[in-house]
Short mmCIF file of C-alpha atoms and ligand atoms in Angstrom, two decimals:
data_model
loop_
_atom_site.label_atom_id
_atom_site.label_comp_id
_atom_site.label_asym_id
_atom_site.label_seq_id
_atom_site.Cartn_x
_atom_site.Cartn_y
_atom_site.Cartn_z
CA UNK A 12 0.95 -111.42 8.82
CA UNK A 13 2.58 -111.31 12.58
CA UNK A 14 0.11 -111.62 15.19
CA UNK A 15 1.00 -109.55 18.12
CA UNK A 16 -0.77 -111.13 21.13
CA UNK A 17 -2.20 -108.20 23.15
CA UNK A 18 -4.24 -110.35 25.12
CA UNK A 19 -4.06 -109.81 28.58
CA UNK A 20 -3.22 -112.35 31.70
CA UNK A 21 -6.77 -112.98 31.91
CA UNK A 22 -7.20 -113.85 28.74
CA UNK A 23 -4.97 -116.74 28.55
CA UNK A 24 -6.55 -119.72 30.43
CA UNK A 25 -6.62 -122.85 30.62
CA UNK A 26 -7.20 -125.09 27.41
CA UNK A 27 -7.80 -121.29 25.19
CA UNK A 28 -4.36 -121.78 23.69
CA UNK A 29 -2.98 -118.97 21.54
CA UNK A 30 -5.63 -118.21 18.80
CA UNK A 31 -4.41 -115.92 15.75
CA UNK A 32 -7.65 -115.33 14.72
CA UNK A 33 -8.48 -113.33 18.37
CA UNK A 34 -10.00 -109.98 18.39
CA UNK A 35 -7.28 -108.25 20.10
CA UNK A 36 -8.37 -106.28 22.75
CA UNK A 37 -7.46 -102.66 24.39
CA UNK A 38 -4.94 -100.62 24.07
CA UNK A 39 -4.16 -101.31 20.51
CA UNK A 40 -6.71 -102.68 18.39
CA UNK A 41 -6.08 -104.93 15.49
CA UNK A 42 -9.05 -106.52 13.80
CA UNK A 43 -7.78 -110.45 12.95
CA UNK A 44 -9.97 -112.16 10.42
CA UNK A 45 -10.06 -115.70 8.96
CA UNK A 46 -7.30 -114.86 5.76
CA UNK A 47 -5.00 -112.49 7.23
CA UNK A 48 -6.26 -109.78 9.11
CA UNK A 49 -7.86 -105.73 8.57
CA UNK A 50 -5.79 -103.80 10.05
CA UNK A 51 -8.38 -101.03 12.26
CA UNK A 52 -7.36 -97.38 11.44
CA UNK A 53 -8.37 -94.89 13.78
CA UNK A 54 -10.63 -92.25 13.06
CA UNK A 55 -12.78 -89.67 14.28
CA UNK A 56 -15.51 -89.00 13.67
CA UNK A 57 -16.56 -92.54 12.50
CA UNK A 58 -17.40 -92.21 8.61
CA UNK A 59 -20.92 -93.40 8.01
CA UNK A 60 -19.43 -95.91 5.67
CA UNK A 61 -18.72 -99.13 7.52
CA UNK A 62 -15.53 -100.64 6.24
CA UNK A 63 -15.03 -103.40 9.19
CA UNK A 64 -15.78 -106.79 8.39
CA UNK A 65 -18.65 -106.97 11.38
CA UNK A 66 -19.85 -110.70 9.17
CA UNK A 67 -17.03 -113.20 10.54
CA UNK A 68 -14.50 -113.65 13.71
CA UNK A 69 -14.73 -114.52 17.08
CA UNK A 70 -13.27 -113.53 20.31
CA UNK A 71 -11.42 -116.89 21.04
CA UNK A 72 -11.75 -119.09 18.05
CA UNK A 73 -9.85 -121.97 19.13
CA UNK A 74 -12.24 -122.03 22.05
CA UNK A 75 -15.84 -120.84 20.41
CA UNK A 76 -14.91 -123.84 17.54
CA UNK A 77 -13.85 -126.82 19.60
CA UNK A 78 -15.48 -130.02 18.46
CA UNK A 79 -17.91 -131.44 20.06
CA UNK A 80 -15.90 -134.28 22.25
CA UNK A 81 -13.16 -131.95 22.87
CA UNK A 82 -15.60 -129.21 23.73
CA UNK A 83 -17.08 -131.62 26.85
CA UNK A 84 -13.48 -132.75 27.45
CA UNK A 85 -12.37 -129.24 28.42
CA UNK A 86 -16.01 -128.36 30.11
CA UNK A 87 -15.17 -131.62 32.45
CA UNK A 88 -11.54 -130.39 32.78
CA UNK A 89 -13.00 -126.85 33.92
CA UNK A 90 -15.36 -128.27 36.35
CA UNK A 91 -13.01 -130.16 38.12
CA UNK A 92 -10.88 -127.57 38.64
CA UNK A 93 -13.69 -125.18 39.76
CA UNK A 94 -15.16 -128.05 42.02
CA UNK A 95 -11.76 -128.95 44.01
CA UNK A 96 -11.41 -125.23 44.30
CA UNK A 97 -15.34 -123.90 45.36
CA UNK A 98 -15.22 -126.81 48.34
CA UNK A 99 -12.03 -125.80 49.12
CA UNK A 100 -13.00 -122.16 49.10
CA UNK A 101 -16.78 -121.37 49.84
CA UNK A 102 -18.13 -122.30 52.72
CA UNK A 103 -21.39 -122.41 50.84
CA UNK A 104 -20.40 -124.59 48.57
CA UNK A 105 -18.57 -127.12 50.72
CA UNK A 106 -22.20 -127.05 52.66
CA UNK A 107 -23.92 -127.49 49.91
CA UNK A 108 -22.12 -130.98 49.26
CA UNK A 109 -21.82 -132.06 52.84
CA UNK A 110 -25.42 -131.85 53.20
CA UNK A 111 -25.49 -135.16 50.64
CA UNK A 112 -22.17 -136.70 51.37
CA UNK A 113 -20.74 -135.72 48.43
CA UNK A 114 -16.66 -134.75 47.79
CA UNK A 115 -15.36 -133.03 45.09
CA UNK A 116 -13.84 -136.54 43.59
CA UNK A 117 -17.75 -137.26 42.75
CA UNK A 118 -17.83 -134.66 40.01
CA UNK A 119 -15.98 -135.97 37.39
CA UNK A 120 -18.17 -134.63 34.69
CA UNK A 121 -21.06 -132.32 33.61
CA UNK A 122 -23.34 -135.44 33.87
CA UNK A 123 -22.44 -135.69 37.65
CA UNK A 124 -23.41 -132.45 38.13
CA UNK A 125 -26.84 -134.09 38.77
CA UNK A 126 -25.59 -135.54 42.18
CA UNK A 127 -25.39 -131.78 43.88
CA UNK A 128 -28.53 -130.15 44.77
CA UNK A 129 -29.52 -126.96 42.51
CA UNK A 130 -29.39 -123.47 44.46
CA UNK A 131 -32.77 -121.24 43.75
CA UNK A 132 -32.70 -117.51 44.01
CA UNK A 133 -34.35 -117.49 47.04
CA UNK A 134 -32.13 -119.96 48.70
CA UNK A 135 -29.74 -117.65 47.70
CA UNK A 136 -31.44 -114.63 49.42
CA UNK A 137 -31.72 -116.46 52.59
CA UNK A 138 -28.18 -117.87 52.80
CA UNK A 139 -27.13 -113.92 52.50
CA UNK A 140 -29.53 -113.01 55.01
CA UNK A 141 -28.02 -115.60 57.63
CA UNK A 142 -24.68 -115.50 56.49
CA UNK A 143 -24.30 -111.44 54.47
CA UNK A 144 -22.99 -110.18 52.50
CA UNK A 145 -23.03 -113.23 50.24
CA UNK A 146 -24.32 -116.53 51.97
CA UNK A 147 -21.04 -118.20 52.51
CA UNK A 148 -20.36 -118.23 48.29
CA UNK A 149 -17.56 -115.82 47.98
CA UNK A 150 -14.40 -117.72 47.63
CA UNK A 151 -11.89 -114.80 49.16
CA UNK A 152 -11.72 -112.30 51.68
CA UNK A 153 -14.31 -109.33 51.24
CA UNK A 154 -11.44 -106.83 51.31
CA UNK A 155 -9.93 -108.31 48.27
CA UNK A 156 -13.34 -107.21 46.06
CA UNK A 157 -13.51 -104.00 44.45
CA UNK A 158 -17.03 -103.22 44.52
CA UNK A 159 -20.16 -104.79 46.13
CA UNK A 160 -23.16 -104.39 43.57
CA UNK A 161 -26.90 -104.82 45.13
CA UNK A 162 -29.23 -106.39 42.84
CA UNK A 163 -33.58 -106.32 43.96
CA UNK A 164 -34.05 -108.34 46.67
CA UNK A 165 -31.82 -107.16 47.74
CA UNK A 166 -29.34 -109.64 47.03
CA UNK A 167 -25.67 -108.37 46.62
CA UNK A 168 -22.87 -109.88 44.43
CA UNK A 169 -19.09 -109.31 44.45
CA UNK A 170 -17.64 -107.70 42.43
CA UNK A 171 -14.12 -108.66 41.50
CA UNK A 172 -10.92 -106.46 40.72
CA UNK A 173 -9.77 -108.54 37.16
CA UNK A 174 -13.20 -109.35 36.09
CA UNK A 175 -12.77 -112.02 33.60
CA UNK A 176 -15.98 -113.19 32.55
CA UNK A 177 -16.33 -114.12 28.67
CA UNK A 178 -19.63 -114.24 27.46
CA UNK A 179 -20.73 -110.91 27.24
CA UNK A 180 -17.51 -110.43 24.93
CA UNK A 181 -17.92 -113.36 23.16
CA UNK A 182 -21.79 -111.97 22.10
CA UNK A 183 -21.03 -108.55 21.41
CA UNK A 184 -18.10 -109.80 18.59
CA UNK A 185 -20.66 -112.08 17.47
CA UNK A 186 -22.60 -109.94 16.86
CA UNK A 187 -20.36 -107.44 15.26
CA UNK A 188 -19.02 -105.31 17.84
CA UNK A 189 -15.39 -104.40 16.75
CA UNK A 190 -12.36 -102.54 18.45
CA UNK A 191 -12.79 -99.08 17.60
CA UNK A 192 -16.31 -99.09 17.93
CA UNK A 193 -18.17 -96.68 20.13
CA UNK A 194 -20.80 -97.82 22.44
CA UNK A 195 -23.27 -96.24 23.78
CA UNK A 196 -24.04 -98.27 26.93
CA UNK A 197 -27.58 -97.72 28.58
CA UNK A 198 -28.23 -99.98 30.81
CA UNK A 199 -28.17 -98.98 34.58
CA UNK A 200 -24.93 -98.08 36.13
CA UNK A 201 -26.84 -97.45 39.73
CA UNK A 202 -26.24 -100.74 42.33
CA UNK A 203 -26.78 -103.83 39.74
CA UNK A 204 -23.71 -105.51 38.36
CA UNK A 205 -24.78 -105.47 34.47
CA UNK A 206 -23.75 -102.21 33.00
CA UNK A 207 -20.76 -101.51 34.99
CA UNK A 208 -19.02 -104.87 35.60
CA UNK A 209 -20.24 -107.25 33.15
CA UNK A 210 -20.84 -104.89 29.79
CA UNK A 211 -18.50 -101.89 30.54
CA UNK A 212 -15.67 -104.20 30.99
CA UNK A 213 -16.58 -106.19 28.18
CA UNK A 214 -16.44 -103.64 25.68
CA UNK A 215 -13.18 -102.13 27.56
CA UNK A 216 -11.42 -105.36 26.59
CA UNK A 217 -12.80 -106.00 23.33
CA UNK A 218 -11.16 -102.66 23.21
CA UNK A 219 -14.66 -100.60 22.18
CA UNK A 220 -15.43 -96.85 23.53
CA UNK A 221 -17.85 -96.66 25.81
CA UNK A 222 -20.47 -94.02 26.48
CA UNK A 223 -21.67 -94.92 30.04
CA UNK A 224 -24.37 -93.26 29.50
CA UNK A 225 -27.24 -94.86 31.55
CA UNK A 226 -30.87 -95.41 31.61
CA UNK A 227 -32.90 -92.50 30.93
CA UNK A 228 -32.88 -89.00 29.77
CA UNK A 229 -33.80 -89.93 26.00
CA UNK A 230 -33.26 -86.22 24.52
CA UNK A 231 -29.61 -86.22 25.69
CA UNK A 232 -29.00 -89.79 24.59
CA UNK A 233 -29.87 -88.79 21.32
CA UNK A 234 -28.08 -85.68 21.21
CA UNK A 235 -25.43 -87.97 22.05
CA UNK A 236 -25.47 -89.95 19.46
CA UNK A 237 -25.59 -87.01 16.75
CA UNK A 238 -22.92 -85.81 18.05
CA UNK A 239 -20.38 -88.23 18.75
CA UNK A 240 -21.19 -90.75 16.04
CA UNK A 241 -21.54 -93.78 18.28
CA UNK A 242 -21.87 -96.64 16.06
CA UNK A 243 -23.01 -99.02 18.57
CA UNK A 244 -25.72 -99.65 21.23
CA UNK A 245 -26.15 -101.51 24.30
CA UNK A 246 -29.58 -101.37 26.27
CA UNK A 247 -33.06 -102.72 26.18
CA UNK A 248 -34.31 -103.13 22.67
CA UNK A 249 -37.30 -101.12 24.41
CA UNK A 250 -35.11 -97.99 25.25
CA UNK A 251 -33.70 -98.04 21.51
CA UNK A 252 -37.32 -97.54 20.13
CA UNK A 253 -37.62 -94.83 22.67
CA UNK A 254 -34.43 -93.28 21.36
CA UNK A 255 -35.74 -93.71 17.76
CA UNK A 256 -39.15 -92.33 18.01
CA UNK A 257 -37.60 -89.41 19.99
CA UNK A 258 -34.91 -88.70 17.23
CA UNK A 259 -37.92 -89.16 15.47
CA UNK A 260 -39.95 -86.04 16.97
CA UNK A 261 -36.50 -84.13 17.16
CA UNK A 262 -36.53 -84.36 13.11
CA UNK A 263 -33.49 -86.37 12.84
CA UNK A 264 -32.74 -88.62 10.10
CA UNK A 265 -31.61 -92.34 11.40
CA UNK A 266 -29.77 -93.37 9.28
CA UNK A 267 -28.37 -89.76 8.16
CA UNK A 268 -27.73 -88.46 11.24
CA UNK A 269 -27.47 -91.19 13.79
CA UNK A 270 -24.70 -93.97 12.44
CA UNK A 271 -25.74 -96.98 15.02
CA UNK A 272 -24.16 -100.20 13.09
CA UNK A 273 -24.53 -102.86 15.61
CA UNK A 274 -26.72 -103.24 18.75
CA UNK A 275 -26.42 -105.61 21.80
CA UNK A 276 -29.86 -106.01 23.82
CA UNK A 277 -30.81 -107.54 26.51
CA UNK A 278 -32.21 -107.81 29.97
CA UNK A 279 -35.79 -108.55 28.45
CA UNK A 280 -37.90 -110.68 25.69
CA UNK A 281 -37.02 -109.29 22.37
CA UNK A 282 -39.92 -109.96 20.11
CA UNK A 283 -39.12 -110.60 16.24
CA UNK A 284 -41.51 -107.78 15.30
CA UNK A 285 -39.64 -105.15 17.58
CA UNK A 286 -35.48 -106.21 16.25
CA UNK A 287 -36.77 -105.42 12.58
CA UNK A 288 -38.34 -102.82 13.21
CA UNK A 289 -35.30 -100.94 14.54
CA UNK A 290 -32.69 -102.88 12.53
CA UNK A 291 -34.68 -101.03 9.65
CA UNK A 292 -35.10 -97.89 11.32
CA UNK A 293 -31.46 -97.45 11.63
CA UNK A 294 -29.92 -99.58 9.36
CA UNK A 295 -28.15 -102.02 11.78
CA UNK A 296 -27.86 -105.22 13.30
CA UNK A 297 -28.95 -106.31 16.85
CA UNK A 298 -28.41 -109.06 18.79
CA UNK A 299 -29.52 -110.24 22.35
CA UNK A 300 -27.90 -112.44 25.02
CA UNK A 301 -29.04 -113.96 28.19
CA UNK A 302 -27.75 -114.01 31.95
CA UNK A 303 -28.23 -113.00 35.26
CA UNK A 304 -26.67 -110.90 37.63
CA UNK A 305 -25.35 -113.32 40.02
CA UNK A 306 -23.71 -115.50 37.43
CA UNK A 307 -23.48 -113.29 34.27
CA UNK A 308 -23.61 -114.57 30.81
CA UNK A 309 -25.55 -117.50 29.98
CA UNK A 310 -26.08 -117.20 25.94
CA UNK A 311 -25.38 -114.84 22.85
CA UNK A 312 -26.80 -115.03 19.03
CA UNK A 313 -24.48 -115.11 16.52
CA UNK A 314 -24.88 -113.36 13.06
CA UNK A 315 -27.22 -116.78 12.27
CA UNK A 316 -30.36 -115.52 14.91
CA UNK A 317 -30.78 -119.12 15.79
CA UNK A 318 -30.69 -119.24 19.34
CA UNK A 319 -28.19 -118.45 21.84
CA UNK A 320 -24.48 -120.04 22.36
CA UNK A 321 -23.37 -120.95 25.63
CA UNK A 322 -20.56 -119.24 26.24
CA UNK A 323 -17.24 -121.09 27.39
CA UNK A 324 -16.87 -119.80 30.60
CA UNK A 325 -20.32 -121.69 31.50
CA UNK A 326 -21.98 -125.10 31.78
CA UNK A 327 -25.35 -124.60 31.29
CA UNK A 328 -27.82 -127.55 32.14
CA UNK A 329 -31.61 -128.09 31.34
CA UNK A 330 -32.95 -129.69 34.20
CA UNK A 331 -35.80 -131.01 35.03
CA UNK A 332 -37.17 -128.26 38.03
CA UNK A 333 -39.05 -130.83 40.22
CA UNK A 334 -36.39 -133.49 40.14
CA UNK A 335 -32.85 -131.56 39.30
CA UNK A 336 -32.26 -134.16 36.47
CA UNK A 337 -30.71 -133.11 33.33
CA UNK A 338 -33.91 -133.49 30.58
CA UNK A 339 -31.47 -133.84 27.06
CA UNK A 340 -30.76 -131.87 24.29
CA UNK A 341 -34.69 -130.88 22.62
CA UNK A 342 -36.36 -131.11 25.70
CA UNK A 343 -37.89 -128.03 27.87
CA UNK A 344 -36.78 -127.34 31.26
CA UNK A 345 -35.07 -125.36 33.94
CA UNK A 346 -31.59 -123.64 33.09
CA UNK A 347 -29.70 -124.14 35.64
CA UNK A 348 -25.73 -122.64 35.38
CA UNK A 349 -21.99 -122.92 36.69
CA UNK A 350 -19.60 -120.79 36.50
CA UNK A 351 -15.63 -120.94 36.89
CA UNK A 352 -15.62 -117.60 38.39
CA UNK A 353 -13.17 -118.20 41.51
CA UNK A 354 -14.63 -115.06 43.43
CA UNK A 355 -17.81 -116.64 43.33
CA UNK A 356 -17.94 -119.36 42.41
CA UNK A 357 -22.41 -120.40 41.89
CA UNK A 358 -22.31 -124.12 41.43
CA UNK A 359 -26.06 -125.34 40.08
CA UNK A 360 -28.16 -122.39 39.82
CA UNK A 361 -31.14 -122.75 38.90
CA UNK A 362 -31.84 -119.29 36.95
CA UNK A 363 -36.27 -119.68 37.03
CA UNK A 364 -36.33 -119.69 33.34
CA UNK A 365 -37.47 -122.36 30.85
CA UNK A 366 -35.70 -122.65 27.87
CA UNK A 367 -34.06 -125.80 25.89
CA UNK A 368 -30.69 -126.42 24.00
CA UNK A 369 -29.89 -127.64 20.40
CA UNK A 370 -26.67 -128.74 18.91
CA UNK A 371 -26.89 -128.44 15.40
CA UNK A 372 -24.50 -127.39 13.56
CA UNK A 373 -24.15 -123.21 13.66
CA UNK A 374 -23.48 -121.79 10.27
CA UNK A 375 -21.01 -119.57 12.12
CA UNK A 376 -18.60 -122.03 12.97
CA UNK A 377 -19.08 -121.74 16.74
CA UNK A 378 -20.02 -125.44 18.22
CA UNK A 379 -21.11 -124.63 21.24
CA UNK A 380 -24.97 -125.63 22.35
CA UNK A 381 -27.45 -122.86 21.74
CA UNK A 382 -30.51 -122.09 23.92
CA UNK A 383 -33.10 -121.85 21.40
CA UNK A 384 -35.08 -119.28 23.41
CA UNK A 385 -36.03 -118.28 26.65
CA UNK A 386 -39.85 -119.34 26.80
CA UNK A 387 -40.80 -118.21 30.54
CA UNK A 388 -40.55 -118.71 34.18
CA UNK A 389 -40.61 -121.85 35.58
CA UNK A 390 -43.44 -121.10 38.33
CA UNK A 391 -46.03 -120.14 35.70
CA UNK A 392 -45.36 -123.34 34.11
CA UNK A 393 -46.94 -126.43 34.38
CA UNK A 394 -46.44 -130.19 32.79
CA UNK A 395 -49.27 -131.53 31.23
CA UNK A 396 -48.56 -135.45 30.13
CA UNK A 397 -45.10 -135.49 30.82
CA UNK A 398 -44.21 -132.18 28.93
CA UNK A 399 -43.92 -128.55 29.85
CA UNK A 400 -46.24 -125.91 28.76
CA UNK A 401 -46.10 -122.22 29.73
CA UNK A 402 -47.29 -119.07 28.79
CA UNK A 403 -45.24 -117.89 25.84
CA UNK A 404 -46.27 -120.74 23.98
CA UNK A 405 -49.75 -119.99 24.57
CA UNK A 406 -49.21 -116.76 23.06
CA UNK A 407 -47.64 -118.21 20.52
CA UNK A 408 -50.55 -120.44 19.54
CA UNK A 409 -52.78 -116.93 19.73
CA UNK A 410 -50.56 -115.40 17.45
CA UNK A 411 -51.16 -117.50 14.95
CA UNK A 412 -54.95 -116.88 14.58
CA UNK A 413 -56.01 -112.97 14.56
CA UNK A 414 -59.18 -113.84 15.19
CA UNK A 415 -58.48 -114.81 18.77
CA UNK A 416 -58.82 -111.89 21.21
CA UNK A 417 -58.28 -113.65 24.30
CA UNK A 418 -56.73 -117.36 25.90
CA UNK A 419 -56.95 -119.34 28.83
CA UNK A 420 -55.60 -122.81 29.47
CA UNK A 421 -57.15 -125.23 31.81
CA UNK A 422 -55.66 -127.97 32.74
CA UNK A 423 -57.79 -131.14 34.17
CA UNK A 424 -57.20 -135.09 34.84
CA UNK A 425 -59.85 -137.27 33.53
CA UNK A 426 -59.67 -140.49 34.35
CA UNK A 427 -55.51 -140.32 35.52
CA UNK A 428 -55.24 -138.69 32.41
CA UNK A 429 -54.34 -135.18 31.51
CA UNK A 430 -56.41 -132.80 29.30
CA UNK A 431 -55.76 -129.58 28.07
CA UNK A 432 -58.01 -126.60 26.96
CA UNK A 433 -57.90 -123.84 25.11
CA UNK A 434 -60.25 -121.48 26.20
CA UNK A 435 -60.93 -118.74 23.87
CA UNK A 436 -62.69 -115.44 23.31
CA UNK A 437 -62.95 -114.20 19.68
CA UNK A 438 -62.79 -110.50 18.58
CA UNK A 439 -66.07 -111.52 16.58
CA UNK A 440 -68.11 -114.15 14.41
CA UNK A 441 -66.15 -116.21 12.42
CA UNK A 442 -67.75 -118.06 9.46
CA UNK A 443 -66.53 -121.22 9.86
CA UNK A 444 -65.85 -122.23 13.87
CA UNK A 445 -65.61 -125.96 13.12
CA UNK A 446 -63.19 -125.28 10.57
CA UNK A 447 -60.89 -122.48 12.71
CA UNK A 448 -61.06 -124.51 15.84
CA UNK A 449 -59.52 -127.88 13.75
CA UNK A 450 -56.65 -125.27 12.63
CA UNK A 451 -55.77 -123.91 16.26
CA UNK A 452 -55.60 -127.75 17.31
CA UNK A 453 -53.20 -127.98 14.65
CA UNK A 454 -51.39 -125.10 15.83
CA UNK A 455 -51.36 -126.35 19.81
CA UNK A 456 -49.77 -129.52 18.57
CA UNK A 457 -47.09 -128.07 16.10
CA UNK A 458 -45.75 -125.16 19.09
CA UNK A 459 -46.33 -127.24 22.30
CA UNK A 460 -46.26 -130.94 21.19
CA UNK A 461 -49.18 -131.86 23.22
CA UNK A 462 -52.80 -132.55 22.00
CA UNK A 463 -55.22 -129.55 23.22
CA UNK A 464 -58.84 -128.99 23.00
CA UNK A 465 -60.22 -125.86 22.05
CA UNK A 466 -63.45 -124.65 23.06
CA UNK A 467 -64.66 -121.05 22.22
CA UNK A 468 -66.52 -118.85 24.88
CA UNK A 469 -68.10 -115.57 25.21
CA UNK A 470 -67.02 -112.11 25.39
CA UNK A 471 -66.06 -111.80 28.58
CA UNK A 472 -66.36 -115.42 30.14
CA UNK A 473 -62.31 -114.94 30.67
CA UNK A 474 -62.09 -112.63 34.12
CA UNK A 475 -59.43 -110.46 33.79
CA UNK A 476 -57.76 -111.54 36.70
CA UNK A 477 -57.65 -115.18 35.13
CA UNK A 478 -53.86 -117.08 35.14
CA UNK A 479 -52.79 -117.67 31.52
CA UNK A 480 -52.76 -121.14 32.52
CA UNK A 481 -55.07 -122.71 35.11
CA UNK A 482 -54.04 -126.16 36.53
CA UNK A 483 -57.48 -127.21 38.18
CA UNK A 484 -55.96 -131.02 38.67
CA UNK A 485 -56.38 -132.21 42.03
CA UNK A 486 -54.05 -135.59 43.02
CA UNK A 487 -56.18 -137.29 45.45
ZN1 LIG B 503 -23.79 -119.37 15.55
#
């Protein structure tokens, strides 16, 4: 069949190429999938039957399947360009590298990256208090942006008129969003960037309907979606069970009389337990992605549900937090992102979250890296012989054993050597401690990798108040 590129300006940068198997986006959808093509007929109200091919595709396929070496080639390529143009640009930014002596010629490649110092949040927040609206990163003139969005802080970013940012389109194809679709979108609308800018516009070009519908007033969103048919959702996975459970109480049928298909979540942890719950409740898929206001998407799932691909507007590092080095595929650390965004363009920054990044192969066919999950903030971690451990995997060790009611994790140096312990209080007797305690060892070296004690206490002997983990290492 003819492909009729309706991709606009935007669309068509550097290294993309023309891709016939694009999603074609607004005003006139055509689905293109590997084969041929469906062609999307309009029609209203969606039948409950869901004819699309939601299973395969991609939003730039030339891009989202690069190999490997070409895949860093055209990373490097991008990071030149956005390098020579942020100094150039952002008074930040140039800063930023005069303060170490460094030009733009010094970042050749992603490794390089290392050489120029990684911008926190709060470094952020100052720079905008000395220098506001935006601390010097903006790379135009404040009258060329079409909104200013205000984020808690408060910390403001710009909002651009062509917003061109990927990876929130790239994750809502992957995970089966498809022009025609209706979306109800309920995340906030009110000051923050997310709903409006990043997913609005997303589904606008991946040419969905959208329902800006907004946090709150559950009744009405559900009313809503009776009404209209909306086949898809975007929101907190938290605010969908809310919907459900009122539909619920309204004596709707889900899957009769709501026809949700395909859900995009995110903004918070999305526990295993809660997607199933509501994929089953309503008979559809969900999928979550990652990013943060100030520099948008940072990962997506794919159909697959085995971590998160980096989008291709993004190089996203795993550093190291105390030193800024890059750690290596496997290993835990900071995530630290760049963007190519020429309005503002964030060089480094170092997002507060601990994750890590795989790059085996994706069923899907998309080769980006994934981030296999976001596992906490960095400032309730701590490193205990050389490797980091944090919260979420605590809880992950507690999960495995129902008999424990309650964990603490003390960290202390014996003899220059690190030792870890898992406190614990247990919802009752257990017949066989020796035994149980031997199989949560087990379990602290499978999920964090590091040898840990375990030593049961008594009801109680955990104050409330108690950090998840307690360093109680001293270093003199
Ligand atoms: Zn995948």
């Amino acid at each position: 069949m003819v492909f009729v590129s309706l991709i606009p300006p935007a669309y068509r940068q550097e290294g993309s190429g023309r891709d016939s198997n694009h999603l074609s986006t607004h005003p006139y959808p055509i689905l293109c999938s590997e084969g041929g093509g469906v062609p999307f007929r309009w029609s209203f109200p969606m039948p409950k039957h869901d004819p699309m091919d939601r299973t395969s595709g991609f939003l730039k396929k030339n891009l989202e399947t690069l190999p490997p070496k070409k895949r860093m080639e055209y990373l490097n390529r991008r990071l030149r360009g956005i390098i020579q143009y942020a100094y150039k640009h952002s008074i930040a930014v140039r800063n930023k590298f005069d303060s170490v002596g460094l030009k733009p010629k010094d970042i050749q490649t992603v490794k390089d990256l290392e050489k120029i110092p990684i911008t926190k949040k709060t470094e952020l927040m100052e720079l905008q208090k000395k220098s506001p609206p935006f601390g010097g990163f903006e790379a135009l003139p404040i009258t060329e942006l079409r909104r200013i969005y205000v984020s808690p802080g408060p910390i403001f970013e710009p909002g651009e008129a062509d917003y061109d940012e990927l990876g929130w389109d790239q994750g809502m194809v992957a995970a089966g969003f498809r022009p025609g679709d209706m979306a109800l979108n309920t995340f906030s609308y009110h000051m923050v960037p997310f709903a409006l800018q990043m997913i609005d516009n997303s589904l606008y070009r991946i040419g969905c309907i959208t329902i800006p519908a907004g946090i709150g007033n559950t009744e009405q969103q559900v009313n809503i979606l009776k009404n209209l048919k909306a086949n898809a959702y975007c929101g907190t996975a938290s605010f969908l069970l809310n919907i459900a459970e009122k539909a619920e109480e309204m004596g709707l049928d889900l899957k009769k009389d709501v026809n949700l298909k395909v859900g995009f979540v995110a903004t918070e942890m999305l526990p295993e337990s809660l997607r199933s719950k509501l994929e089953q409740k309503f008979e559809m898929v969900i999928r979550q992605g990652y990013g943060t206001a100030d520099i948008g998407c940072l990962g997506y799932e794919c159909l697959q549900k085995n971590g998160m691909h980096v989008p291709d507007d993004k190089i996203v590092e795993i550093v190291d937090p105390s030193t800024g080095k890059q750690v290596g595929i496997g290993k835990t650390g900071e995530i630290v992102a760049t963007t190519f965004n020429k309005v503002y363009p964030l060089i480094r920054f170092g997002t507060g979250d601990l994750s890590l990044l795989t790059e085996t192969g994706c069923p899907c066919g998309r080769t980006s890296p994934r981030l296999v999950k976001i596992l906490g903030r960095v400032d309730q971690a701590t490193k205990v012989r050389g490797l980091f451990i944090h919260p979420g995997q605590a809880d992950e060790v507690v999960s495995k054993h129902p008999q424990i009611s309650k964990v603490r994790v003390v960290v202390t140096r014996k003899e220059h050597k690190d030792e870890m312990t898992f406190q614990l209080e247990l919802n009752g007797e257990v017949s066989q401690p020796e035994k149980l305690k031997s199989e949560i060892e087990q379990s602290i070296r499978d999920v964090m990798k590091v040898r840990g004690n375990v030593q049961f206490v008594s009801k109680g002997a955990i104050p409330a108040e108690a950090k998840k983990i307690e360093d109680q290492r001293t270093w003199e």
